[in-house]
PDB file of N, CA and C and ligand atoms in Angstrom:
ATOM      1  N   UNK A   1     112.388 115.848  80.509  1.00 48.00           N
ATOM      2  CA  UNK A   1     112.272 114.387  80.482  1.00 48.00           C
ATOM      3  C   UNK A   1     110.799 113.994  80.473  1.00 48.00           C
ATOM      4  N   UNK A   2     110.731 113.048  79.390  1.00 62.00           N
ATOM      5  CA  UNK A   2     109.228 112.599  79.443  1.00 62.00           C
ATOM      6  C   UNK A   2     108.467 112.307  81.108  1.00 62.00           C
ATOM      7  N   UNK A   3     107.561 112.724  81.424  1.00 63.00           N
ATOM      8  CA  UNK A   3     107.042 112.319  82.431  1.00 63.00           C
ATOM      9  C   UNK A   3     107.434 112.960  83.552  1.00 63.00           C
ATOM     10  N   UNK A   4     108.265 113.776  83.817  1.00 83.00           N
ATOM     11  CA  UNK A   4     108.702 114.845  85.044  1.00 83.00           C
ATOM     12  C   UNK A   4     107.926 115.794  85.202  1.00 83.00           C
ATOM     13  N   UNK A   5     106.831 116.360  84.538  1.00 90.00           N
ATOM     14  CA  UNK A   5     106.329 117.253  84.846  1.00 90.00           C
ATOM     15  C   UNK A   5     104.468 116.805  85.442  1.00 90.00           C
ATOM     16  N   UNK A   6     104.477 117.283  87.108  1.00 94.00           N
ATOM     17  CA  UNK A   6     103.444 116.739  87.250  1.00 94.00           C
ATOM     18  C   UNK A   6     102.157 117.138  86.707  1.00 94.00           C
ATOM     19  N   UNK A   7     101.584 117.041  86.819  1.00 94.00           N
ATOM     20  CA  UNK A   7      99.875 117.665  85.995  1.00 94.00           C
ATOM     21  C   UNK A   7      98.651 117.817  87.548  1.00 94.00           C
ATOM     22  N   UNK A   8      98.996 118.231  88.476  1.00 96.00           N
ATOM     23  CA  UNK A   8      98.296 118.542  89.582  1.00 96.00           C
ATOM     24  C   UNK A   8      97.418 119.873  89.236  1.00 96.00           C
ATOM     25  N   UNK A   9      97.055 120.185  88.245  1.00 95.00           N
ATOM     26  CA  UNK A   9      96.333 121.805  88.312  1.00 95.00           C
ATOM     27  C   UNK A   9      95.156 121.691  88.401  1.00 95.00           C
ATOM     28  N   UNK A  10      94.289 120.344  88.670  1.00 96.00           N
ATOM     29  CA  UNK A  10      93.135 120.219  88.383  1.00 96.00           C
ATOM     30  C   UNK A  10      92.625 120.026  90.250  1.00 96.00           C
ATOM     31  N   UNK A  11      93.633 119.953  91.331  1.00 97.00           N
ATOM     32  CA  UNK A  11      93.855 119.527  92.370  1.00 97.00           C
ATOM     33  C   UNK A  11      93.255 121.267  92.870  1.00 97.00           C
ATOM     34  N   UNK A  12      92.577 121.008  94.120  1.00 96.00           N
ATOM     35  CA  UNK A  12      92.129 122.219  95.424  1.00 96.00           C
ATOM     36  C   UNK A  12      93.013 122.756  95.779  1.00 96.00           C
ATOM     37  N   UNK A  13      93.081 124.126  95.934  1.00 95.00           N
ATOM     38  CA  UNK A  13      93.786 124.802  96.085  1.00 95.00           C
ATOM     39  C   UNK A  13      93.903 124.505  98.036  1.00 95.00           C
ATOM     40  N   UNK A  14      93.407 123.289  98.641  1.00 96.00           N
ATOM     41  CA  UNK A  14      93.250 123.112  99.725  1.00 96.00           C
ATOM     42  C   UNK A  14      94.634 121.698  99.918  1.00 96.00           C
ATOM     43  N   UNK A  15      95.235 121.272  98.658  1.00 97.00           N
ATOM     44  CA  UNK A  15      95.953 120.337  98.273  1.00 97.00           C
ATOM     45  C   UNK A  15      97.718 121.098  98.174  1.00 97.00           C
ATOM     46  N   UNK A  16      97.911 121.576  98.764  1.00 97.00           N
ATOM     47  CA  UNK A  16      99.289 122.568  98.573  1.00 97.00           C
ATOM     48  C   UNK A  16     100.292 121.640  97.746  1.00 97.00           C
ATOM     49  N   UNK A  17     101.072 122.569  96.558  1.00 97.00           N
ATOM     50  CA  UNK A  17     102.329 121.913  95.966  1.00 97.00           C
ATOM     51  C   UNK A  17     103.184 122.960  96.128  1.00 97.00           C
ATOM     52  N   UNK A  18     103.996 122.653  95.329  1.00 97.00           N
ATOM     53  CA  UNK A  18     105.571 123.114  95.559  1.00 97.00           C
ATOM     54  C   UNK A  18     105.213 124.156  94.028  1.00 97.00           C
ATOM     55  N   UNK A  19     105.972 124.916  93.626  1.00 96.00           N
ATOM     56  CA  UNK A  19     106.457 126.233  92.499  1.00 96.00           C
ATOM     57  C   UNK A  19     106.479 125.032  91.444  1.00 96.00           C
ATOM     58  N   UNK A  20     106.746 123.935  91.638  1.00 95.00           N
ATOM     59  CA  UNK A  20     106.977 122.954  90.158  1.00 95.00           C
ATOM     60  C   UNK A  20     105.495 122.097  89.882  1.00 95.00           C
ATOM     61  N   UNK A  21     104.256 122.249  91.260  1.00 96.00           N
ATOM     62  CA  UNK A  21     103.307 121.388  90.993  1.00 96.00           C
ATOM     63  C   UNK A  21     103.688 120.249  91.879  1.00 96.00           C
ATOM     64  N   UNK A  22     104.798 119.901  92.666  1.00 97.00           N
ATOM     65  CA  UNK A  22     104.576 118.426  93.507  1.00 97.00           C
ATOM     66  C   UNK A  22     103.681 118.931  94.396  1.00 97.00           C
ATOM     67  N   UNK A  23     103.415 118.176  95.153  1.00 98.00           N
ATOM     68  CA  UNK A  23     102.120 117.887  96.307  1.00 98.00           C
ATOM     69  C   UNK A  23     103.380 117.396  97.316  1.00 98.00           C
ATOM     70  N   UNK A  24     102.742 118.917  98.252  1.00 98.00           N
ATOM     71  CA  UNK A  24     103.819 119.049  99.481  1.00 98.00           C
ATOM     72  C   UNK A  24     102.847 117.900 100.522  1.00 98.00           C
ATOM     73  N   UNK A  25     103.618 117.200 101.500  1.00 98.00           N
ATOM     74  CA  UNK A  25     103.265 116.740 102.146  1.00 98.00           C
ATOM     75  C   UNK A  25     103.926 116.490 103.532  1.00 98.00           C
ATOM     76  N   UNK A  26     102.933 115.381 104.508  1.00 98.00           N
ATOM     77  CA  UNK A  26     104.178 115.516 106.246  1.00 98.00           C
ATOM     78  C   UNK A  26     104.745 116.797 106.157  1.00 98.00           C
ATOM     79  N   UNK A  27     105.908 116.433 107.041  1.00 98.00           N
ATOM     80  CA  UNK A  27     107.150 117.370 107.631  1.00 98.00           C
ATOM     81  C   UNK A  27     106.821 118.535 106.637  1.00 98.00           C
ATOM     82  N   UNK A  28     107.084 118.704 104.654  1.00 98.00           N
ATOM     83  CA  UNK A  28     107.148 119.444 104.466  1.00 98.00           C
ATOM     84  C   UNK A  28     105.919 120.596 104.131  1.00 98.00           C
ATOM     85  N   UNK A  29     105.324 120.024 104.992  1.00 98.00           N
ATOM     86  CA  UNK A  29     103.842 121.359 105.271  1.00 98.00           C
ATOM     87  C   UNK A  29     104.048 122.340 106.512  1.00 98.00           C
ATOM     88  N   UNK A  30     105.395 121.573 107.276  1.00 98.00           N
ATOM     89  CA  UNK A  30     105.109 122.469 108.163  1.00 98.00           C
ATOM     90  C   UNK A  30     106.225 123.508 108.491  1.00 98.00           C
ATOM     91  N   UNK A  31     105.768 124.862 108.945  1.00 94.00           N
ATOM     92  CA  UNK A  31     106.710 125.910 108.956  1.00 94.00           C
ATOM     93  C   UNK A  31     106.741 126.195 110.691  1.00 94.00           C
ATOM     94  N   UNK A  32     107.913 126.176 110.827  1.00 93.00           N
ATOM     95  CA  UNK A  32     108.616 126.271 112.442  1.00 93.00           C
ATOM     96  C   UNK A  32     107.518 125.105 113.072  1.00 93.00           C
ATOM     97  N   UNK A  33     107.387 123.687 112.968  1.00 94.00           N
ATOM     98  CA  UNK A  33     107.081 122.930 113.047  1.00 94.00           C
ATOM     99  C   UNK A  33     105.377 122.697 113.529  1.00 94.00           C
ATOM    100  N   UNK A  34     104.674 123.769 112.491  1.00 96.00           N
ATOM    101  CA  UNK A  34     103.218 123.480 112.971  1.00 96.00           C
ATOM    102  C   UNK A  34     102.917 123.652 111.326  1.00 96.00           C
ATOM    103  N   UNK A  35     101.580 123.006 110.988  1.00 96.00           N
ATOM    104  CA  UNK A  35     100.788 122.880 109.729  1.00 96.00           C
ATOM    105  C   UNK A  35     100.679 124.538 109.466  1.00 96.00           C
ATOM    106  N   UNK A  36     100.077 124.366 108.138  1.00 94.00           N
ATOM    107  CA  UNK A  36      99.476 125.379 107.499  1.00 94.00           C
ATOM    108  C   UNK A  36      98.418 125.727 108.348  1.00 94.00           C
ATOM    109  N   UNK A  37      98.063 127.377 108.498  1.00 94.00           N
ATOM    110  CA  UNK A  37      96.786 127.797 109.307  1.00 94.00           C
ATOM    111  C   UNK A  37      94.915 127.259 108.526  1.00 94.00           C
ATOM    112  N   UNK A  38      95.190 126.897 107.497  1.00 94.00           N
ATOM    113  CA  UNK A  38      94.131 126.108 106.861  1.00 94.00           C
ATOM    114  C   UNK A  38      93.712 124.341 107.740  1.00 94.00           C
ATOM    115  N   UNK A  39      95.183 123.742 107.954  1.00 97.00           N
ATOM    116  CA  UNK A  39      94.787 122.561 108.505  1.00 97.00           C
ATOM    117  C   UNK A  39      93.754 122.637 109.799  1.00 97.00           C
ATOM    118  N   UNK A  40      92.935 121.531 109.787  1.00 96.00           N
ATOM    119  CA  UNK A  40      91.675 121.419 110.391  1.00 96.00           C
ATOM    120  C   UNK A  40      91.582 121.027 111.759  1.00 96.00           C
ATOM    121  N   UNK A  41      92.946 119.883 111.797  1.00 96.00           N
ATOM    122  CA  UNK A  41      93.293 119.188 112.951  1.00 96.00           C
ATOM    123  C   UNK A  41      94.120 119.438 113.750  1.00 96.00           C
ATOM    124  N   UNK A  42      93.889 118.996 115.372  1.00 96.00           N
ATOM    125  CA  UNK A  42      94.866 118.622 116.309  1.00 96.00           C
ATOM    126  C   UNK A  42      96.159 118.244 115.986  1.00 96.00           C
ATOM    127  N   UNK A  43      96.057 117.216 115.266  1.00 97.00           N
ATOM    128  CA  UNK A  43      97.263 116.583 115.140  1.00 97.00           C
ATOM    129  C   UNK A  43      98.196 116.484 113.806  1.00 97.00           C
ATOM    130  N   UNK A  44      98.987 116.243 113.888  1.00 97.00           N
ATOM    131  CA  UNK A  44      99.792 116.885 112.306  1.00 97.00           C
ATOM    132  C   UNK A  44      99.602 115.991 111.204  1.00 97.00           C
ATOM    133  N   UNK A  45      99.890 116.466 110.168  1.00 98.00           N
ATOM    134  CA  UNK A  45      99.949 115.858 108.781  1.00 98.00           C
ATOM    135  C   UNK A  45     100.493 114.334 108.956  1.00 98.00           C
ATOM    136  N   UNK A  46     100.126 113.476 108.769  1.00 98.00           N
ATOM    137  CA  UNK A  46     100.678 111.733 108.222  1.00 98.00           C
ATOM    138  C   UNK A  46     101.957 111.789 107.552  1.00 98.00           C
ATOM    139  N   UNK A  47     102.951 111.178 107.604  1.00 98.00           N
ATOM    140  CA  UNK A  47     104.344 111.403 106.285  1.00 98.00           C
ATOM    141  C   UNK A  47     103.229 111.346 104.930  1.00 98.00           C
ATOM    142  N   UNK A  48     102.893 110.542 104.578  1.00 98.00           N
ATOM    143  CA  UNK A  48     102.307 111.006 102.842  1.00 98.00           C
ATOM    144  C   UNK A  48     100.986 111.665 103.123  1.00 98.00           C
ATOM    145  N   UNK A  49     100.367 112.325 103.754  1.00 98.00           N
ATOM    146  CA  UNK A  49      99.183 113.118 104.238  1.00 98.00           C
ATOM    147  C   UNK A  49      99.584 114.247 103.341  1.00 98.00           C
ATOM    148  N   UNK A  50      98.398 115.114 102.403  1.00 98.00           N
ATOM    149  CA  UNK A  50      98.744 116.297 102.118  1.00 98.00           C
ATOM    150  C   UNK A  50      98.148 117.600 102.808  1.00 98.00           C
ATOM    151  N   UNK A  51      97.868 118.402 102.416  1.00 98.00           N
ATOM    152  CA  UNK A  51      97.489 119.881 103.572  1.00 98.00           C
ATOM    153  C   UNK A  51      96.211 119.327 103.791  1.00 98.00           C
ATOM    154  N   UNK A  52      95.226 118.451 102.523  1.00 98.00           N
ATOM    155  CA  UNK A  52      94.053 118.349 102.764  1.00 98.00           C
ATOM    156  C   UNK A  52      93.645 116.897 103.581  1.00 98.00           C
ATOM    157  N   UNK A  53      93.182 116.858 104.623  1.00 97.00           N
ATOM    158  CA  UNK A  53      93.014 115.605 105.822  1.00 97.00           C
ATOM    159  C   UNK A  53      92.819 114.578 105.389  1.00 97.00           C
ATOM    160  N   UNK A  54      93.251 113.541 105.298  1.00 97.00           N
ATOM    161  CA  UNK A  54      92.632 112.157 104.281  1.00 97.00           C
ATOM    162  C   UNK A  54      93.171 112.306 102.341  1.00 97.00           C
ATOM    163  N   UNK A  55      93.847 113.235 102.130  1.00 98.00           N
ATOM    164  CA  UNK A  55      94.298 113.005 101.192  1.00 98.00           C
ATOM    165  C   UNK A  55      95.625 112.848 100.936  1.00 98.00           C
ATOM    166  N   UNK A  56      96.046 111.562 100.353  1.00 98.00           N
ATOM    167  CA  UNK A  56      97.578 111.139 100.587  1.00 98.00           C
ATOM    168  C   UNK A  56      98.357 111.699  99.134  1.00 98.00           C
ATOM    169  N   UNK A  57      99.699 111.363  99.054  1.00 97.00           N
ATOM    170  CA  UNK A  57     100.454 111.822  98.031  1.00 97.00           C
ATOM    171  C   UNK A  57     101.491 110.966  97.776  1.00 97.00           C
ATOM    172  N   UNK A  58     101.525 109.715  96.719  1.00 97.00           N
ATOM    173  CA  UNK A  58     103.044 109.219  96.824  1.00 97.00           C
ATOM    174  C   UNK A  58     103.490 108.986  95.544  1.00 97.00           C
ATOM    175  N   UNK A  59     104.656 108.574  95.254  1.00 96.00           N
ATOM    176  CA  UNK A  59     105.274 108.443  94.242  1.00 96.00           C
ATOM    177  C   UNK A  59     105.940 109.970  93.333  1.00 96.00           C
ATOM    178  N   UNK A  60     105.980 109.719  92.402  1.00 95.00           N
ATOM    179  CA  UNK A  60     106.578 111.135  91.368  1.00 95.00           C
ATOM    180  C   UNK A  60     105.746 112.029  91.471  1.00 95.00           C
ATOM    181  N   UNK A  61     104.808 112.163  92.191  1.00 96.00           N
ATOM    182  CA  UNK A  61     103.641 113.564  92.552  1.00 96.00           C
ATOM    183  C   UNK A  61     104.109 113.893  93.390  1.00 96.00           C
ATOM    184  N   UNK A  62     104.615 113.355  94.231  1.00 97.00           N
ATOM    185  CA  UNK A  62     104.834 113.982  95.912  1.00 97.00           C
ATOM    186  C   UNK A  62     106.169 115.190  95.775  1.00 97.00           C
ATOM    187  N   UNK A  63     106.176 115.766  96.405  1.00 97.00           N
ATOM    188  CA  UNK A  63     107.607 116.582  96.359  1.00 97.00           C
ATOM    189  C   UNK A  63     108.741 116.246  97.658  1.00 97.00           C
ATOM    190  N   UNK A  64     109.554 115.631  96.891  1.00 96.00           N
ATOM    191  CA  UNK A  64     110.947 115.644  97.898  1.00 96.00           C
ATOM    192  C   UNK A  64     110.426 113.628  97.346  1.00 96.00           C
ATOM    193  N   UNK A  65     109.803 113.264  96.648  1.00 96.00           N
ATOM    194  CA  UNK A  65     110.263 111.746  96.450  1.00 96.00           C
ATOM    195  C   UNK A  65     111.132 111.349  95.714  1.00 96.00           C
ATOM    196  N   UNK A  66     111.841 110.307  95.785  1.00 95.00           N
ATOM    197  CA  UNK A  66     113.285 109.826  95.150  1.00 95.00           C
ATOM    198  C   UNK A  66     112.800 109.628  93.243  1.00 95.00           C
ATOM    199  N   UNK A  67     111.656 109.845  92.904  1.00 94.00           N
ATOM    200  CA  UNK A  67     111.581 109.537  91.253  1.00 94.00           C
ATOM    201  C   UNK A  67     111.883 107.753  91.331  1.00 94.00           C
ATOM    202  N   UNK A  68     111.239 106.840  91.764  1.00 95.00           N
ATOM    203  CA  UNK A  68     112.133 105.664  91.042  1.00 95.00           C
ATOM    204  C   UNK A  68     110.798 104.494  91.904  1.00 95.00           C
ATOM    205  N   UNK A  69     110.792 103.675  90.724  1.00 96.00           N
ATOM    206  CA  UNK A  69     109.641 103.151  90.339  1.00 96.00           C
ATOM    207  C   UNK A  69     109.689 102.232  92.108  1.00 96.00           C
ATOM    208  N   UNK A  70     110.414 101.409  92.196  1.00 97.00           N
ATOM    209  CA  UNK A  70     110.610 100.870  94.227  1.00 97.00           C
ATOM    210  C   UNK A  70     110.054 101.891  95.190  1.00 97.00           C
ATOM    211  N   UNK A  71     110.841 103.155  94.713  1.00 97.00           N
ATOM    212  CA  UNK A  71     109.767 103.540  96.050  1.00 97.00           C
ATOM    213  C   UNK A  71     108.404 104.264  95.536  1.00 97.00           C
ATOM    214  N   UNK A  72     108.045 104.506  94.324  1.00 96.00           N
ATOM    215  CA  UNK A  72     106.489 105.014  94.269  1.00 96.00           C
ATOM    216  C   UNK A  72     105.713 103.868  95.335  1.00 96.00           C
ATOM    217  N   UNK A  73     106.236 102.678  94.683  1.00 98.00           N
ATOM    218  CA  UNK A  73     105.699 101.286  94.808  1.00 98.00           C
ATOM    219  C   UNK A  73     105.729 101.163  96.618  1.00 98.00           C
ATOM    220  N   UNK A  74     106.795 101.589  97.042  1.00 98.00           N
ATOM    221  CA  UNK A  74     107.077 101.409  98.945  1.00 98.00           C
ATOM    222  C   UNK A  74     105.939 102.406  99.023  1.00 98.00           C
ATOM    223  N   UNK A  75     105.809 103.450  98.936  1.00 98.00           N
ATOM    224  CA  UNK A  75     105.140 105.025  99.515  1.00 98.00           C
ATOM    225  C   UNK A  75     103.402 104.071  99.442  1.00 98.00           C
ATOM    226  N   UNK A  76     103.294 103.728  98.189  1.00 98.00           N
ATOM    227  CA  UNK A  76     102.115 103.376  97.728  1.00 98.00           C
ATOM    228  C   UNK A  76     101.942 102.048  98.885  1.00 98.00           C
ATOM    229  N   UNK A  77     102.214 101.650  99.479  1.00 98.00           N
ATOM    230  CA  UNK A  77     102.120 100.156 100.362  1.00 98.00           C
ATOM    231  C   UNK A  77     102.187 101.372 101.839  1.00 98.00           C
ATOM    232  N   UNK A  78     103.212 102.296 102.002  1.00 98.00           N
ATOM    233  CA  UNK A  78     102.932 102.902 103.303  1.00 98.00           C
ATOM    234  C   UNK A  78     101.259 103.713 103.635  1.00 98.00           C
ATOM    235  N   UNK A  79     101.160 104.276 102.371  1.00 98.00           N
ATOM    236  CA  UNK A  79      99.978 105.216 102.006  1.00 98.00           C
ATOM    237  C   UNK A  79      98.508 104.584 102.680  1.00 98.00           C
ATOM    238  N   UNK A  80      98.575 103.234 102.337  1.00 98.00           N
ATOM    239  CA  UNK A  80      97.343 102.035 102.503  1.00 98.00           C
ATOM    240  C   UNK A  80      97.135 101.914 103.860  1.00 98.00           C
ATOM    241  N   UNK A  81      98.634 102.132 104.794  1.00 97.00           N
ATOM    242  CA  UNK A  81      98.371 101.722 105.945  1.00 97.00           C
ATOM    243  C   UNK A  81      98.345 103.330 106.851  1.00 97.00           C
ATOM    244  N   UNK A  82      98.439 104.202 106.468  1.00 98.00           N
ATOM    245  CA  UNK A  82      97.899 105.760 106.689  1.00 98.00           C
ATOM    246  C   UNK A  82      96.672 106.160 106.222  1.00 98.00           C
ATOM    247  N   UNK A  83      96.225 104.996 105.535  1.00 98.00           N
ATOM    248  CA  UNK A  83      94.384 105.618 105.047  1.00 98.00           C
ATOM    249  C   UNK A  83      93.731 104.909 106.189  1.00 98.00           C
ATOM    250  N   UNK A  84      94.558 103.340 106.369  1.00 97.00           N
ATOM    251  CA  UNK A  84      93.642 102.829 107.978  1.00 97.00           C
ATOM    252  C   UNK A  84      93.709 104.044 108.927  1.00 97.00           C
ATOM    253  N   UNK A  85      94.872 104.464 109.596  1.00 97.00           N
ATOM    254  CA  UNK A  85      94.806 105.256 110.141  1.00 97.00           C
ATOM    255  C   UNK A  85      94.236 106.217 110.563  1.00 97.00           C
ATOM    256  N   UNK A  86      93.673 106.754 108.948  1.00 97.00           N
ATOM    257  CA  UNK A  86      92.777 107.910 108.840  1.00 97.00           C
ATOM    258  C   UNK A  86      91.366 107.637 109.389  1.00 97.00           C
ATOM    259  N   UNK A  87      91.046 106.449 108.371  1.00 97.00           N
ATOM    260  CA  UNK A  87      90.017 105.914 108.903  1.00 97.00           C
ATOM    261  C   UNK A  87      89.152 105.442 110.257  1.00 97.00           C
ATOM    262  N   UNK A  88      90.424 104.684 110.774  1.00 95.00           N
ATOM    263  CA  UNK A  88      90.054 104.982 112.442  1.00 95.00           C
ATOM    264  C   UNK A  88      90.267 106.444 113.028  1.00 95.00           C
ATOM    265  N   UNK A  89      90.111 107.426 112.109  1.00 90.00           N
ATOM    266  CA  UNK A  89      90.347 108.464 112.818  1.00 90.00           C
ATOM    267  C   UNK A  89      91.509 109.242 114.030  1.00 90.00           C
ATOM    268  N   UNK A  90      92.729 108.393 112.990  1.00 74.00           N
ATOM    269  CA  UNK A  90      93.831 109.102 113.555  1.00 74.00           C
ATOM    270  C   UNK A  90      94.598 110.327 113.163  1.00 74.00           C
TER     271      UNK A  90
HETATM  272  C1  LIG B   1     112.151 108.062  80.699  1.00 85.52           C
HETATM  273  C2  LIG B   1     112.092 107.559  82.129  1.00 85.52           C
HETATM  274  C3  LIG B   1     112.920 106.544  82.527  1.00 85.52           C
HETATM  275  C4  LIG B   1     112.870 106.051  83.840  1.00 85.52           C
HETATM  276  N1  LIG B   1     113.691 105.030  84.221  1.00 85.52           N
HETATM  277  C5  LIG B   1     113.608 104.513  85.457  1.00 85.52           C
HETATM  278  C6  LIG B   1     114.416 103.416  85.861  1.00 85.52           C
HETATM  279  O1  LIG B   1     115.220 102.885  85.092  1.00 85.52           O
HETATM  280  N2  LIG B   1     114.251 102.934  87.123  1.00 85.52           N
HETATM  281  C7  LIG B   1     113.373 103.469  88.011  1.00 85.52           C
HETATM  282  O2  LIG B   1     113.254 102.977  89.124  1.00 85.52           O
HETATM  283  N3  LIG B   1     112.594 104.523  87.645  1.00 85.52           N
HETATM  284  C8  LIG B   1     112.685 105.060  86.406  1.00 85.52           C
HETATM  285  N4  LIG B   1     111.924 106.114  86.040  1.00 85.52           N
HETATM  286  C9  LIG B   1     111.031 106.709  87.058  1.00 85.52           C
HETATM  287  C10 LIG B   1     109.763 105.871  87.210  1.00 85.52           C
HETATM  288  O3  LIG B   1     109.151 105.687  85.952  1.00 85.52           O
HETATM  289  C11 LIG B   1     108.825 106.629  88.142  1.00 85.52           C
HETATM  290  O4  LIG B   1     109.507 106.961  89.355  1.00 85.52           O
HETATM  291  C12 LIG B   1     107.594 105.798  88.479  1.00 85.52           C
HETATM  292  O5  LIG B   1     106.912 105.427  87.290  1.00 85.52           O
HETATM  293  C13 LIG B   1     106.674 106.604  89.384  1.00 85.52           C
HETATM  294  O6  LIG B   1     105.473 105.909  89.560  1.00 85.52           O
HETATM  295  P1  LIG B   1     104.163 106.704  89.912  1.00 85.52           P
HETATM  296  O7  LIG B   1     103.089 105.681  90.098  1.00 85.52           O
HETATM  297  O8  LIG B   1     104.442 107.659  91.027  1.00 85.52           O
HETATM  298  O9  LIG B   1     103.839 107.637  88.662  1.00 85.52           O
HETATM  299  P2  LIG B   1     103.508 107.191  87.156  1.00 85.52           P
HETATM  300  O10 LIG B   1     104.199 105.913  86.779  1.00 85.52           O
HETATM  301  O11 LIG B   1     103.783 108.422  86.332  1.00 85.52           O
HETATM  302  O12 LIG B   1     101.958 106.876  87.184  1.00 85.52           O
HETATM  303  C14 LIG B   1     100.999 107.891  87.290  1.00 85.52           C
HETATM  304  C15 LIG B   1      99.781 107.450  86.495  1.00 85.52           C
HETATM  305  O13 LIG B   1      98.696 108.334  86.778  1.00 85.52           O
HETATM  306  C16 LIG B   1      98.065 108.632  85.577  1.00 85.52           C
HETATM  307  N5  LIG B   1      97.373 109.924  85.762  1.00 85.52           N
HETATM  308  C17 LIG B   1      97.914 111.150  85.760  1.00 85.52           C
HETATM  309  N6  LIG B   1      96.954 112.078  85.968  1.00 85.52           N
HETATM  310  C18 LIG B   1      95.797 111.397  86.121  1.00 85.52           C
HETATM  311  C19 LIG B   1      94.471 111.796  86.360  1.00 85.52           C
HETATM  312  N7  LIG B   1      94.129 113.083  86.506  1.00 85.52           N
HETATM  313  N8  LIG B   1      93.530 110.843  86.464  1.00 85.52           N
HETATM  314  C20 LIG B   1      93.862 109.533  86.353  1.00 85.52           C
HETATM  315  N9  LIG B   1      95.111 109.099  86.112  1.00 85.52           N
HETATM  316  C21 LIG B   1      96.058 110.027  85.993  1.00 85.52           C
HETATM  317  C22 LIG B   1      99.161 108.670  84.531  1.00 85.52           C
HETATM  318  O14 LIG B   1      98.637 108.495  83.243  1.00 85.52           O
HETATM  319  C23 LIG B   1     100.010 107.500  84.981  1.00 85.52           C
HETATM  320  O15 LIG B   1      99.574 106.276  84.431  1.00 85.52           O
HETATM  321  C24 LIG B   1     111.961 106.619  84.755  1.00 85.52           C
HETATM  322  C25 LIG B   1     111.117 107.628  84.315  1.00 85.52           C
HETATM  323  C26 LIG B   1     111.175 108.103  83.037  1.00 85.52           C
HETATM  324  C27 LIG B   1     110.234 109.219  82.616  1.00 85.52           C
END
């Protein structure tokens, strides 16, 4: 299908995806419920946070998102208020 295939190869190998190229993120970075041994921080991944600290992931890039134009659009409005977050250094 036109447009299903993501184009992440140009992304850090510090940016983890999935075998298809999504950009794993939150919950699914973590194995028996702690981050990758690369993550930097105390505290865990953001829901759209990817492996790399301050870098978010939403819409048809992300892996495990619904494909459908409402929620790129929701993720993309949650994302804004997880970069404050970041920003104050949460
Ligand atoms: C044929 C088809 C029909 C669909 N029909 C529906 C439907 O009826 N209803 C529905 O809700 N959803 C539908 N979808 C799904 C919907 O289009 C997507 O879920 C939605 O567009 C995702 O938005 P997005 O912003 O995540 O990604 P996109 O809309 O794909 O936007 C990503 C943008 O990033 C740009 N880009 C990519 N790489 C780079 C780069 N390196 N640098 C700068 N820019 C870059 C791309 O050119 C693109 O403009 C359909 C999809 C397809 C392919």
């Amino acid at each position: 299908m036109i447009g299903a295939e993501p184009r992440t190869h140009w992304l850090p190998d510090m940016v983890r995806r999935d075998r298809s190229g999504f950009v794993l993120t939150g919950a699914d970075l973590l194995g028996d419920g702690r981050p990758p041994a690369t993550w930097p921080l105390t505290r865990l991944p953001m829901f759209l946070e990817s492996s790399l600290p301050g870098v978010f992931a939403v819409g048809d890039v992300r892996h495990g998102s619904v494909k459908r134009v409402a929620s790129a659009v929701g993720e993309g409005s949650i994302a804004i208020s997880q970069v404050h977050d970041y920003l104050r250094g949460g």
